[in-house]
Amino acid sequence: MDITPLHRKRTARTGVTLIEFVVAFGIFTMLITIASGSFIRSMRVQRTSLQLMSVNDNMGITLEQMMREMRTGYHFCTATDGMTYAGIPAEVITQCQNLASGLNLSEIQFFNASNEIVRYRWINEMLEKGISRAEFFDPVAGASLCGDGTLDIVNGICYHIITGDNIKITNAYFRPSYNDDGDGYSPRITLSFSLTTNDPVAESIATPITIQTTVSARCGESTCPGDS
C-alpha cells in the first residue's frame, strides 16, 4: 500500500488560499488607486497650468490695448476721484457726475486721442469698452449702430466685451492721480485686476492671478486740450 508522507512538499499546481488571494487583491487595488489618483492629479495640474497661461496671455493683450489708449488720453474720471472741472467740457462733467452717482471704482472714463469719450468698466466678471457718440442717445439708430454690444441710451455709450471667453475677472479697480488740469503733472492711472479661468475644474484648484500696473498719460501741463 502506497502511503503519502505528511511532510510532502506542495507542487506548483497547488492553488492559493482565500486569505492569500484577499491580501494580494487588496494590495493590487491600493496600488491601482494610488497610481490612478496621481495620474488624475497630474492631468488636472496640467489642465490648470494651460488654462492660466491662456488667461494671462489674453489679459495681457487686453491690458496693452487699454494702456495704449490711456497713454494718449486726457480728462480721466472715476466715481470718487478728486478732479476739478475747470475748463473741462460740460458733457464730460455730466458723464463724470453720472459715474460718481454710482460710487463705482470699477469704471473709468476719459477722452482718447480721437477726442472721443471712452469708458472701460468691469461688469458680470468681464471688461467692456464703451464709446460715446451722439447716435447712441437714439434708441433706434443707436441699437443699429451698436450691433451686438450693450447700449446705454442714458449716457449715449455702446459697450463691447474686450476680454476672452476663458477669462473670469473677480475684481477690478481704476484710480487716476494728478488729474487736475494745470497741476504740472501728467495723469497717472492705476489699474488692478484679479482674474482666473472660467474652467470649473481649473478654477477649483487655481489661485486667482492679481495684476496691477500704472499708466502715465503723455498729456502733461499745457499739452492737454483743456489746458490750451
PDB file of C-alpha atoms in Angstrom:
ATOM      1  CA  MET A   1       0.000   0.000   0.000  1.00  0.00           C
ATOM      2  CA  ASP A   2       1.371   3.421  -1.044  1.00  0.00           C
ATOM      3  CA  ILE A   3       1.308   5.829   1.869  1.00  0.00           C
ATOM      4  CA  THR A   4       1.979   9.508   1.099  1.00  0.00           C
ATOM      5  CA  PRO A   5       4.120  11.137   3.778  1.00  0.00           C
ATOM      6  CA  LEU A   6       2.560  14.061   5.650  1.00  0.00           C
ATOM      7  CA  HIS A   7       5.556  16.287   5.000  1.00  0.00           C
ATOM      8  CA  ARG A   8       5.189  16.121   1.224  1.00  0.00           C
ATOM      9  CA  LYS A   9       6.003  19.478  -0.471  1.00  0.00           C
ATOM     10  CA  ARG A  10       3.243  21.375  -2.270  1.00  0.00           C
ATOM     11  CA  THR A  11       3.571  21.184  -6.059  1.00  0.00           C
ATOM     12  CA  ALA A  12       3.481  24.179  -8.402  1.00  0.00           C
ATOM     13  CA  ARG A  13      -0.093  23.314  -9.381  1.00  0.00           C
ATOM     14  CA  THR A  14      -1.384  23.846  -5.886  1.00  0.00           C
ATOM     15  CA  GLY A  15      -3.718  26.929  -5.575  1.00  0.00           C
ATOM     16  CA  VAL A  16      -3.525  29.810  -3.111  1.00  0.00           C
ATOM     17  CA  THR A  17      -5.635  30.100  -0.044  1.00  0.00           C
ATOM     18  CA  LEU A  18      -8.535  32.538   0.260  1.00  0.00           C
ATOM     19  CA  ILE A  19      -6.587  34.710   2.704  1.00  0.00           C
ATOM     20  CA  GLU A  20      -3.642  34.980   0.321  1.00  0.00           C
ATOM     21  CA  PHE A  21      -5.989  35.959  -2.513  1.00  0.00           C
ATOM     22  CA  VAL A  22      -7.709  38.652  -0.457  1.00  0.00           C
ATOM     23  CA  VAL A  23      -4.393  40.134   0.685  1.00  0.00           C
ATOM     24  CA  ALA A  24      -2.965  40.151  -2.847  1.00  0.00           C
ATOM     25  CA  PHE A  25      -6.118  41.695  -4.298  1.00  0.00           C
ATOM     26  CA  GLY A  26      -6.141  44.380  -1.590  1.00  0.00           C
ATOM     27  CA  ILE A  27      -2.534  45.352  -2.292  1.00  0.00           C
ATOM     28  CA  PHE A  28      -3.217  45.430  -6.040  1.00  0.00           C
ATOM     29  CA  THR A  29      -6.294  47.629  -5.568  1.00  0.00           C
ATOM     30  CA  MET A  30      -4.398  50.025  -3.315  1.00  0.00           C
ATOM     31  CA  LEU A  31      -1.562  50.404  -5.831  1.00  0.00           C
ATOM     32  CA  ILE A  32      -4.003  50.974  -8.697  1.00  0.00           C
ATOM     33  CA  THR A  33      -5.872  53.609  -6.650  1.00  0.00           C
ATOM     34  CA  ILE A  34      -2.655  55.462  -5.814  1.00  0.00           C
ATOM     35  CA  ALA A  35      -1.466  55.343  -9.417  1.00  0.00           C
ATOM     36  CA  SER A  36      -4.839  56.482 -10.777  1.00  0.00           C
ATOM     37  CA  GLY A  37      -5.073  59.330  -8.264  1.00  0.00           C
ATOM     38  CA  SER A  38      -1.591  60.562  -9.140  1.00  0.00           C
ATOM     39  CA  PHE A  39      -2.401  60.423 -12.852  1.00  0.00           C
ATOM     40  CA  ILE A  40      -5.669  62.321 -12.421  1.00  0.00           C
ATOM     41  CA  ARG A  41      -3.988  64.982 -10.265  1.00  0.00           C
ATOM     42  CA  SER A  42      -1.203  65.434 -12.794  1.00  0.00           C
ATOM     43  CA  MET A  43      -3.759  65.841 -15.582  1.00  0.00           C
ATOM     44  CA  ARG A  44      -5.665  68.451 -13.546  1.00  0.00           C
ATOM     45  CA  VAL A  45      -2.480  70.361 -12.786  1.00  0.00           C
ATOM     46  CA  GLN A  46      -1.517  70.350 -16.457  1.00  0.00           C
ATOM     47  CA  ARG A  47      -5.004  71.480 -17.462  1.00  0.00           C
ATOM     48  CA  THR A  48      -4.946  74.265 -14.883  1.00  0.00           C
ATOM     49  CA  SER A  49      -1.489  75.421 -15.973  1.00  0.00           C
ATOM     50  CA  LEU A  50      -2.558  75.618 -19.610  1.00  0.00           C
ATOM     51  CA  GLN A  51      -5.748  77.484 -18.698  1.00  0.00           C
ATOM     52  CA  LEU A  52      -3.911  80.044 -16.554  1.00  0.00           C
ATOM     53  CA  MET A  53      -1.287  80.579 -19.258  1.00  0.00           C
ATOM     54  CA  SER A  54      -4.072  81.272 -21.748  1.00  0.00           C
ATOM     55  CA  VAL A  55      -5.795  83.636 -19.288  1.00  0.00           C
ATOM     56  CA  ASN A  56      -2.541  85.500 -18.677  1.00  0.00           C
ATOM     57  CA  ASP A  57      -1.809  85.852 -22.403  1.00  0.00           C
ATOM     58  CA  ASN A  58      -5.322  87.040 -23.274  1.00  0.00           C
ATOM     59  CA  MET A  59      -5.436  89.509 -20.393  1.00  0.00           C
ATOM     60  CA  GLY A  60      -2.017  90.825 -21.382  1.00  0.00           C
ATOM     61  CA  ILE A  61      -3.346  91.689 -24.836  1.00  0.00           C
ATOM     62  CA  THR A  62      -6.407  93.408 -23.352  1.00  0.00           C
ATOM     63  CA  LEU A  63      -4.314  95.337 -20.843  1.00  0.00           C
ATOM     64  CA  GLU A  64      -1.903  96.502 -23.532  1.00  0.00           C
ATOM     65  CA  GLN A  65      -4.825  97.824 -25.574  1.00  0.00           C
ATOM     66  CA  MET A  66      -6.165  99.758 -22.581  1.00  0.00           C
ATOM     67  CA  MET A  67      -2.767 101.181 -21.629  1.00  0.00           C
ATOM     68  CA  ARG A  68      -2.007 102.271 -25.188  1.00  0.00           C
ATOM     69  CA  GLU A  69      -5.252 104.232 -25.330  1.00  0.00           C
ATOM     70  CA  MET A  70      -4.818 105.727 -21.859  1.00  0.00           C
ATOM     71  CA  ARG A  71      -1.299 106.980 -22.613  1.00  0.00           C
ATOM     72  CA  THR A  72      -2.752 109.408 -25.137  1.00  0.00           C
ATOM     73  CA  GLY A  73      -5.914 110.156 -23.143  1.00  0.00           C
ATOM     74  CA  TYR A  74      -6.968 113.110 -21.011  1.00  0.00           C
ATOM     75  CA  HIS A  75      -9.775 114.219 -18.652  1.00  0.00           C
ATOM     76  CA  PHE A  76      -9.762 110.947 -16.714  1.00  0.00           C
ATOM     77  CA  CYS A  77     -12.504 110.443 -14.140  1.00  0.00           C
ATOM     78  CA  THR A  78     -13.904 107.650 -11.975  1.00  0.00           C
ATOM     79  CA  ALA A  79     -16.520 107.572  -9.259  1.00  0.00           C
ATOM     80  CA  THR A  80     -14.530 109.120  -6.406  1.00  0.00           C
ATOM     81  CA  ASP A  81     -11.542 110.866  -7.961  1.00  0.00           C
ATOM     82  CA  GLY A  82     -10.842 114.472  -6.998  1.00  0.00           C
ATOM     83  CA  MET A  83     -10.562 116.082 -10.414  1.00  0.00           C
ATOM     84  CA  THR A  84     -11.635 119.690 -10.781  1.00  0.00           C
ATOM     85  CA  TYR A  85     -13.923 120.655 -13.618  1.00  0.00           C
ATOM     86  CA  ALA A  86     -12.368 123.977 -14.612  1.00  0.00           C
ATOM     87  CA  GLY A  87     -12.024 124.120 -18.374  1.00  0.00           C
ATOM     88  CA  ILE A  88     -13.497 120.658 -18.926  1.00  0.00           C
ATOM     89  CA  PRO A  89     -16.375 120.344 -21.435  1.00  0.00           C
ATOM     90  CA  ALA A  90     -19.878 120.189 -19.983  1.00  0.00           C
ATOM     91  CA  GLU A  91     -20.587 116.741 -21.438  1.00  0.00           C
ATOM     92  CA  VAL A  92     -17.543 115.335 -19.648  1.00  0.00           C
ATOM     93  CA  ILE A  93     -18.695 116.854 -16.364  1.00  0.00           C
ATOM     94  CA  THR A  94     -22.105 115.228 -16.817  1.00  0.00           C
ATOM     95  CA  GLN A  95     -20.589 111.861 -17.609  1.00  0.00           C
ATOM     96  CA  CYS A  96     -18.257 112.008 -14.616  1.00  0.00           C
ATOM     97  CA  GLN A  97     -21.107 113.006 -12.331  1.00  0.00           C
ATOM     98  CA  ASN A  98     -23.071 110.012 -13.592  1.00  0.00           C
ATOM     99  CA  LEU A  99     -20.133 107.810 -12.657  1.00  0.00           C
ATOM    100  CA  ALA A 100     -19.914 109.451  -9.244  1.00  0.00           C
ATOM    101  CA  SER A 101     -23.581 108.754  -8.563  1.00  0.00           C
ATOM    102  CA  GLY A 102     -22.817 105.045  -8.774  1.00  0.00           C
ATOM    103  CA  LEU A 103     -19.797 105.249  -6.454  1.00  0.00           C
ATOM    104  CA  ASN A 104     -18.057 102.682  -8.605  1.00  0.00           C
ATOM    105  CA  LEU A 105     -14.274 102.469  -8.935  1.00  0.00           C
ATOM    106  CA  SER A 106     -14.635  99.619 -11.397  1.00  0.00           C
ATOM    107  CA  GLU A 107     -15.317 102.052 -14.241  1.00  0.00           C
ATOM    108  CA  ILE A 108     -13.199 104.810 -15.746  1.00  0.00           C
ATOM    109  CA  GLN A 109     -13.892 107.456 -18.371  1.00  0.00           C
ATOM    110  CA  PHE A 110     -11.610 109.669 -20.447  1.00  0.00           C
ATOM    111  CA  PHE A 111     -11.092 111.274 -23.841  1.00  0.00           C
ATOM    112  CA  ASN A 112      -8.915 109.304 -26.265  1.00  0.00           C
ATOM    113  CA  ALA A 113      -6.571 110.674 -28.925  1.00  0.00           C
ATOM    114  CA  SER A 114      -9.520 110.977 -31.333  1.00  0.00           C
ATOM    115  CA  ASN A 115     -11.367 113.191 -28.820  1.00  0.00           C
ATOM    116  CA  GLU A 116     -13.984 110.502 -28.209  1.00  0.00           C
ATOM    117  CA  ILE A 117     -15.378 109.776 -24.758  1.00  0.00           C
ATOM    118  CA  VAL A 118     -14.232 106.272 -23.817  1.00  0.00           C
ATOM    119  CA  ARG A 119     -15.257 104.132 -20.869  1.00  0.00           C
ATOM    120  CA  TYR A 120     -13.798 100.921 -19.535  1.00  0.00           C
ATOM    121  CA  ARG A 121     -15.881  99.055 -16.992  1.00  0.00           C
ATOM    122  CA  TRP A 122     -15.940  95.782 -15.053  1.00  0.00           C
ATOM    123  CA  ILE A 123     -19.329  94.090 -15.189  1.00  0.00           C
ATOM    124  CA  ASN A 124     -20.521  90.482 -14.976  1.00  0.00           C
ATOM    125  CA  GLU A 125     -16.932  89.293 -14.402  1.00  0.00           C
ATOM    126  CA  MET A 126     -15.846  90.794 -17.744  1.00  0.00           C
ATOM    127  CA  LEU A 127     -14.252  94.003 -19.025  1.00  0.00           C
ATOM    128  CA  GLU A 128     -16.147  96.127 -21.512  1.00  0.00           C
ATOM    129  CA  LYS A 129     -15.117  99.131 -23.566  1.00  0.00           C
ATOM    130  CA  GLY A 130     -17.654 101.829 -24.353  1.00  0.00           C
ATOM    131  CA  ILE A 131     -17.582 104.622 -26.934  1.00  0.00           C
ATOM    132  CA  SER A 132     -19.848 107.670 -26.636  1.00  0.00           C
ATOM    133  CA  ARG A 133     -21.475 109.063 -29.763  1.00  0.00           C
ATOM    134  CA  ALA A 134     -24.491 111.263 -30.401  1.00  0.00           C
ATOM    135  CA  GLU A 135     -26.249 108.431 -32.266  1.00  0.00           C
ATOM    136  CA  PHE A 136     -26.211 106.253 -29.156  1.00  0.00           C
ATOM    137  CA  PHE A 137     -28.743 108.538 -27.425  1.00  0.00           C
ATOM    138  CA  ASP A 138     -31.305 107.455 -30.037  1.00  0.00           C
ATOM    139  CA  PRO A 139     -32.825 104.009 -29.307  1.00  0.00           C
ATOM    140  CA  VAL A 140     -33.326 103.056 -32.968  1.00  0.00           C
ATOM    141  CA  ALA A 141     -30.183 104.476 -34.563  1.00  0.00           C
ATOM    142  CA  GLY A 142     -28.116 103.561 -31.514  1.00  0.00           C
ATOM    143  CA  ALA A 143     -29.263  99.938 -31.491  1.00  0.00           C
ATOM    144  CA  SER A 144     -28.455  99.600 -35.188  1.00  0.00           C
ATOM    145  CA  LEU A 145     -25.016 101.168 -34.828  1.00  0.00           C
ATOM    146  CA  CYS A 146     -24.141  99.365 -31.592  1.00  0.00           C
ATOM    147  CA  GLY A 147     -24.884  95.941 -33.107  1.00  0.00           C
ATOM    148  CA  ASP A 148     -24.260  93.086 -30.683  1.00  0.00           C
ATOM    149  CA  GLY A 149     -22.949  95.440 -27.993  1.00  0.00           C
ATOM    150  CA  THR A 150     -24.738  96.771 -24.911  1.00  0.00           C
ATOM    151  CA  LEU A 151     -26.354 100.166 -25.496  1.00  0.00           C
ATOM    152  CA  ASP A 152     -26.565 102.722 -22.669  1.00  0.00           C
ATOM    153  CA  ILE A 153     -29.088 105.237 -24.005  1.00  0.00           C
ATOM    154  CA  VAL A 154     -28.947 107.464 -20.903  1.00  0.00           C
ATOM    155  CA  ASN A 155     -25.243 108.203 -21.352  1.00  0.00           C
ATOM    156  CA  GLY A 156     -25.088 107.590 -25.103  1.00  0.00           C
ATOM    157  CA  ILE A 157     -22.491 104.815 -24.891  1.00  0.00           C
ATOM    158  CA  CYS A 158     -22.162 101.476 -26.654  1.00  0.00           C
ATOM    159  CA  TYR A 159     -20.209  98.790 -24.775  1.00  0.00           C
ATOM    160  CA  HIS A 160     -18.447  95.756 -26.204  1.00  0.00           C
ATOM    161  CA  ILE A 161     -16.710  92.943 -24.313  1.00  0.00           C
ATOM    162  CA  ILE A 162     -12.918  93.049 -24.674  1.00  0.00           C
ATOM    163  CA  THR A 163     -11.869  90.072 -22.545  1.00  0.00           C
ATOM    164  CA  GLY A 164     -11.690  86.488 -23.782  1.00  0.00           C
ATOM    165  CA  ASP A 165     -14.351  83.886 -23.105  1.00  0.00           C
ATOM    166  CA  ASN A 166     -11.966  81.923 -20.878  1.00  0.00           C
ATOM    167  CA  ILE A 167     -11.268  84.855 -18.523  1.00  0.00           C
ATOM    168  CA  LYS A 168     -13.205  85.430 -15.309  1.00  0.00           C
ATOM    169  CA  ILE A 169     -12.403  88.765 -13.632  1.00  0.00           C
ATOM    170  CA  THR A 170     -13.307  88.642  -9.954  1.00  0.00           C
ATOM    171  CA  ASN A 171     -12.317  92.230  -9.139  1.00  0.00           C
ATOM    172  CA  ALA A 172     -11.268  95.398 -10.957  1.00  0.00           C
ATOM    173  CA  TYR A 173     -10.052  98.805  -9.788  1.00  0.00           C
ATOM    174  CA  PHE A 174      -9.310 102.068 -11.645  1.00  0.00           C
ATOM    175  CA  ARG A 175      -7.765 105.096  -9.942  1.00  0.00           C
ATOM    176  CA  PRO A 176      -6.452 108.236 -11.691  1.00  0.00           C
ATOM    177  CA  SER A 177      -3.966 110.520  -9.927  1.00  0.00           C
ATOM    178  CA  TYR A 178      -2.629 114.010 -10.763  1.00  0.00           C
ATOM    179  CA  ASN A 179      -5.686 114.505 -12.920  1.00  0.00           C
ATOM    180  CA  ASP A 180      -6.312 118.237 -12.399  1.00  0.00           C
ATOM    181  CA  ASP A 181      -5.627 120.423 -15.416  1.00  0.00           C
ATOM    182  CA  GLY A 182      -2.647 122.704 -14.919  1.00  0.00           C
ATOM    183  CA  ASP A 183      -1.238 120.963 -11.822  1.00  0.00           C
ATOM    184  CA  GLY A 184       2.086 120.351 -13.573  1.00  0.00           C
ATOM    185  CA  TYR A 185       1.863 116.557 -13.512  1.00  0.00           C
ATOM    186  CA  SER A 186       0.868 114.058 -16.142  1.00  0.00           C
ATOM    187  CA  PRO A 187      -2.150 111.956 -15.177  1.00  0.00           C
ATOM    188  CA  ARG A 188      -1.372 108.528 -13.758  1.00  0.00           C
ATOM    189  CA  ILE A 189      -3.909 105.727 -13.784  1.00  0.00           C
ATOM    190  CA  THR A 190      -3.595 102.697 -11.518  1.00  0.00           C
ATOM    191  CA  LEU A 191      -5.151  99.531 -12.901  1.00  0.00           C
ATOM    192  CA  SER A 192      -5.682  96.479 -10.716  1.00  0.00           C
ATOM    193  CA  PHE A 193      -7.391  93.214 -11.648  1.00  0.00           C
ATOM    194  CA  SER A 194      -7.960  89.826 -10.036  1.00  0.00           C
ATOM    195  CA  LEU A 195      -8.678  87.122 -12.571  1.00  0.00           C
ATOM    196  CA  THR A 196      -8.921  83.404 -13.017  1.00  0.00           C
ATOM    197  CA  THR A 197     -10.193  80.939 -15.601  1.00  0.00           C
ATOM    198  CA  ASN A 198     -13.784  80.087 -16.440  1.00  0.00           C
ATOM    199  CA  ASP A 199     -12.912  76.395 -16.461  1.00  0.00           C
ATOM    200  CA  PRO A 200     -14.683  74.989 -13.347  1.00  0.00           C
ATOM    201  CA  VAL A 201     -12.101  72.237 -12.797  1.00  0.00           C
ATOM    202  CA  ALA A 202      -9.125  74.574 -13.099  1.00  0.00           C
ATOM    203  CA  GLU A 203     -10.841  77.310 -11.071  1.00  0.00           C
ATOM    204  CA  SER A 204     -11.419  74.940  -8.155  1.00  0.00           C
ATOM    205  CA  ILE A 205      -7.691  74.365  -7.635  1.00  0.00           C
ATOM    206  CA  ALA A 206      -6.136  77.532  -9.067  1.00  0.00           C
ATOM    207  CA  THR A 207      -5.208  80.666  -7.146  1.00  0.00           C
ATOM    208  CA  PRO A 208      -6.546  83.867  -8.791  1.00  0.00           C
ATOM    209  CA  ILE A 209      -3.971  85.972 -10.628  1.00  0.00           C
ATOM    210  CA  THR A 210      -3.583  89.576  -9.461  1.00  0.00           C
ATOM    211  CA  ILE A 211      -2.323  92.143 -11.974  1.00  0.00           C
ATOM    212  CA  GLN A 212      -1.575  95.752 -11.060  1.00  0.00           C
ATOM    213  CA  THR A 213       0.124  98.405 -13.117  1.00  0.00           C
ATOM    214  CA  THR A 214       0.265 102.183 -13.501  1.00  0.00           C
ATOM    215  CA  VAL A 215      -0.133 104.075 -16.762  1.00  0.00           C
ATOM    216  CA  SER A 216       1.397 107.518 -17.148  1.00  0.00           C
ATOM    217  CA  ALA A 217      -0.524 109.560 -19.699  1.00  0.00           C
ATOM    218  CA  ARG A 218       1.547 111.673 -22.075  1.00  0.00           C
ATOM    219  CA  CYS A 219      -0.819 114.577 -21.567  1.00  0.00           C
ATOM    220  CA  GLY A 220       1.105 116.938 -19.291  1.00  0.00           C
ATOM    221  CA  GLU A 221       0.864 120.600 -18.377  1.00  0.00           C
ATOM    222  CA  SER A 222      -0.096 122.837 -21.316  1.00  0.00           C
ATOM    223  CA  THR A 223      -0.392 119.821 -23.617  1.00  0.00           C
ATOM    224  CA  CYS A 224      -3.936 118.679 -22.792  1.00  0.00           C
ATOM    225  CA  PRO A 225      -6.756 120.150 -24.875  1.00  0.00           C
ATOM    226  CA  GLY A 226      -8.251 121.578 -21.683  1.00  0.00           C
ATOM    227  CA  ASP A 227      -5.028 123.495 -20.937  1.00  0.00           C
ATOM    228  CA  SER A 228      -4.801 125.263 -24.259  1.00  0.00           C
TER     229      SER A 228
END
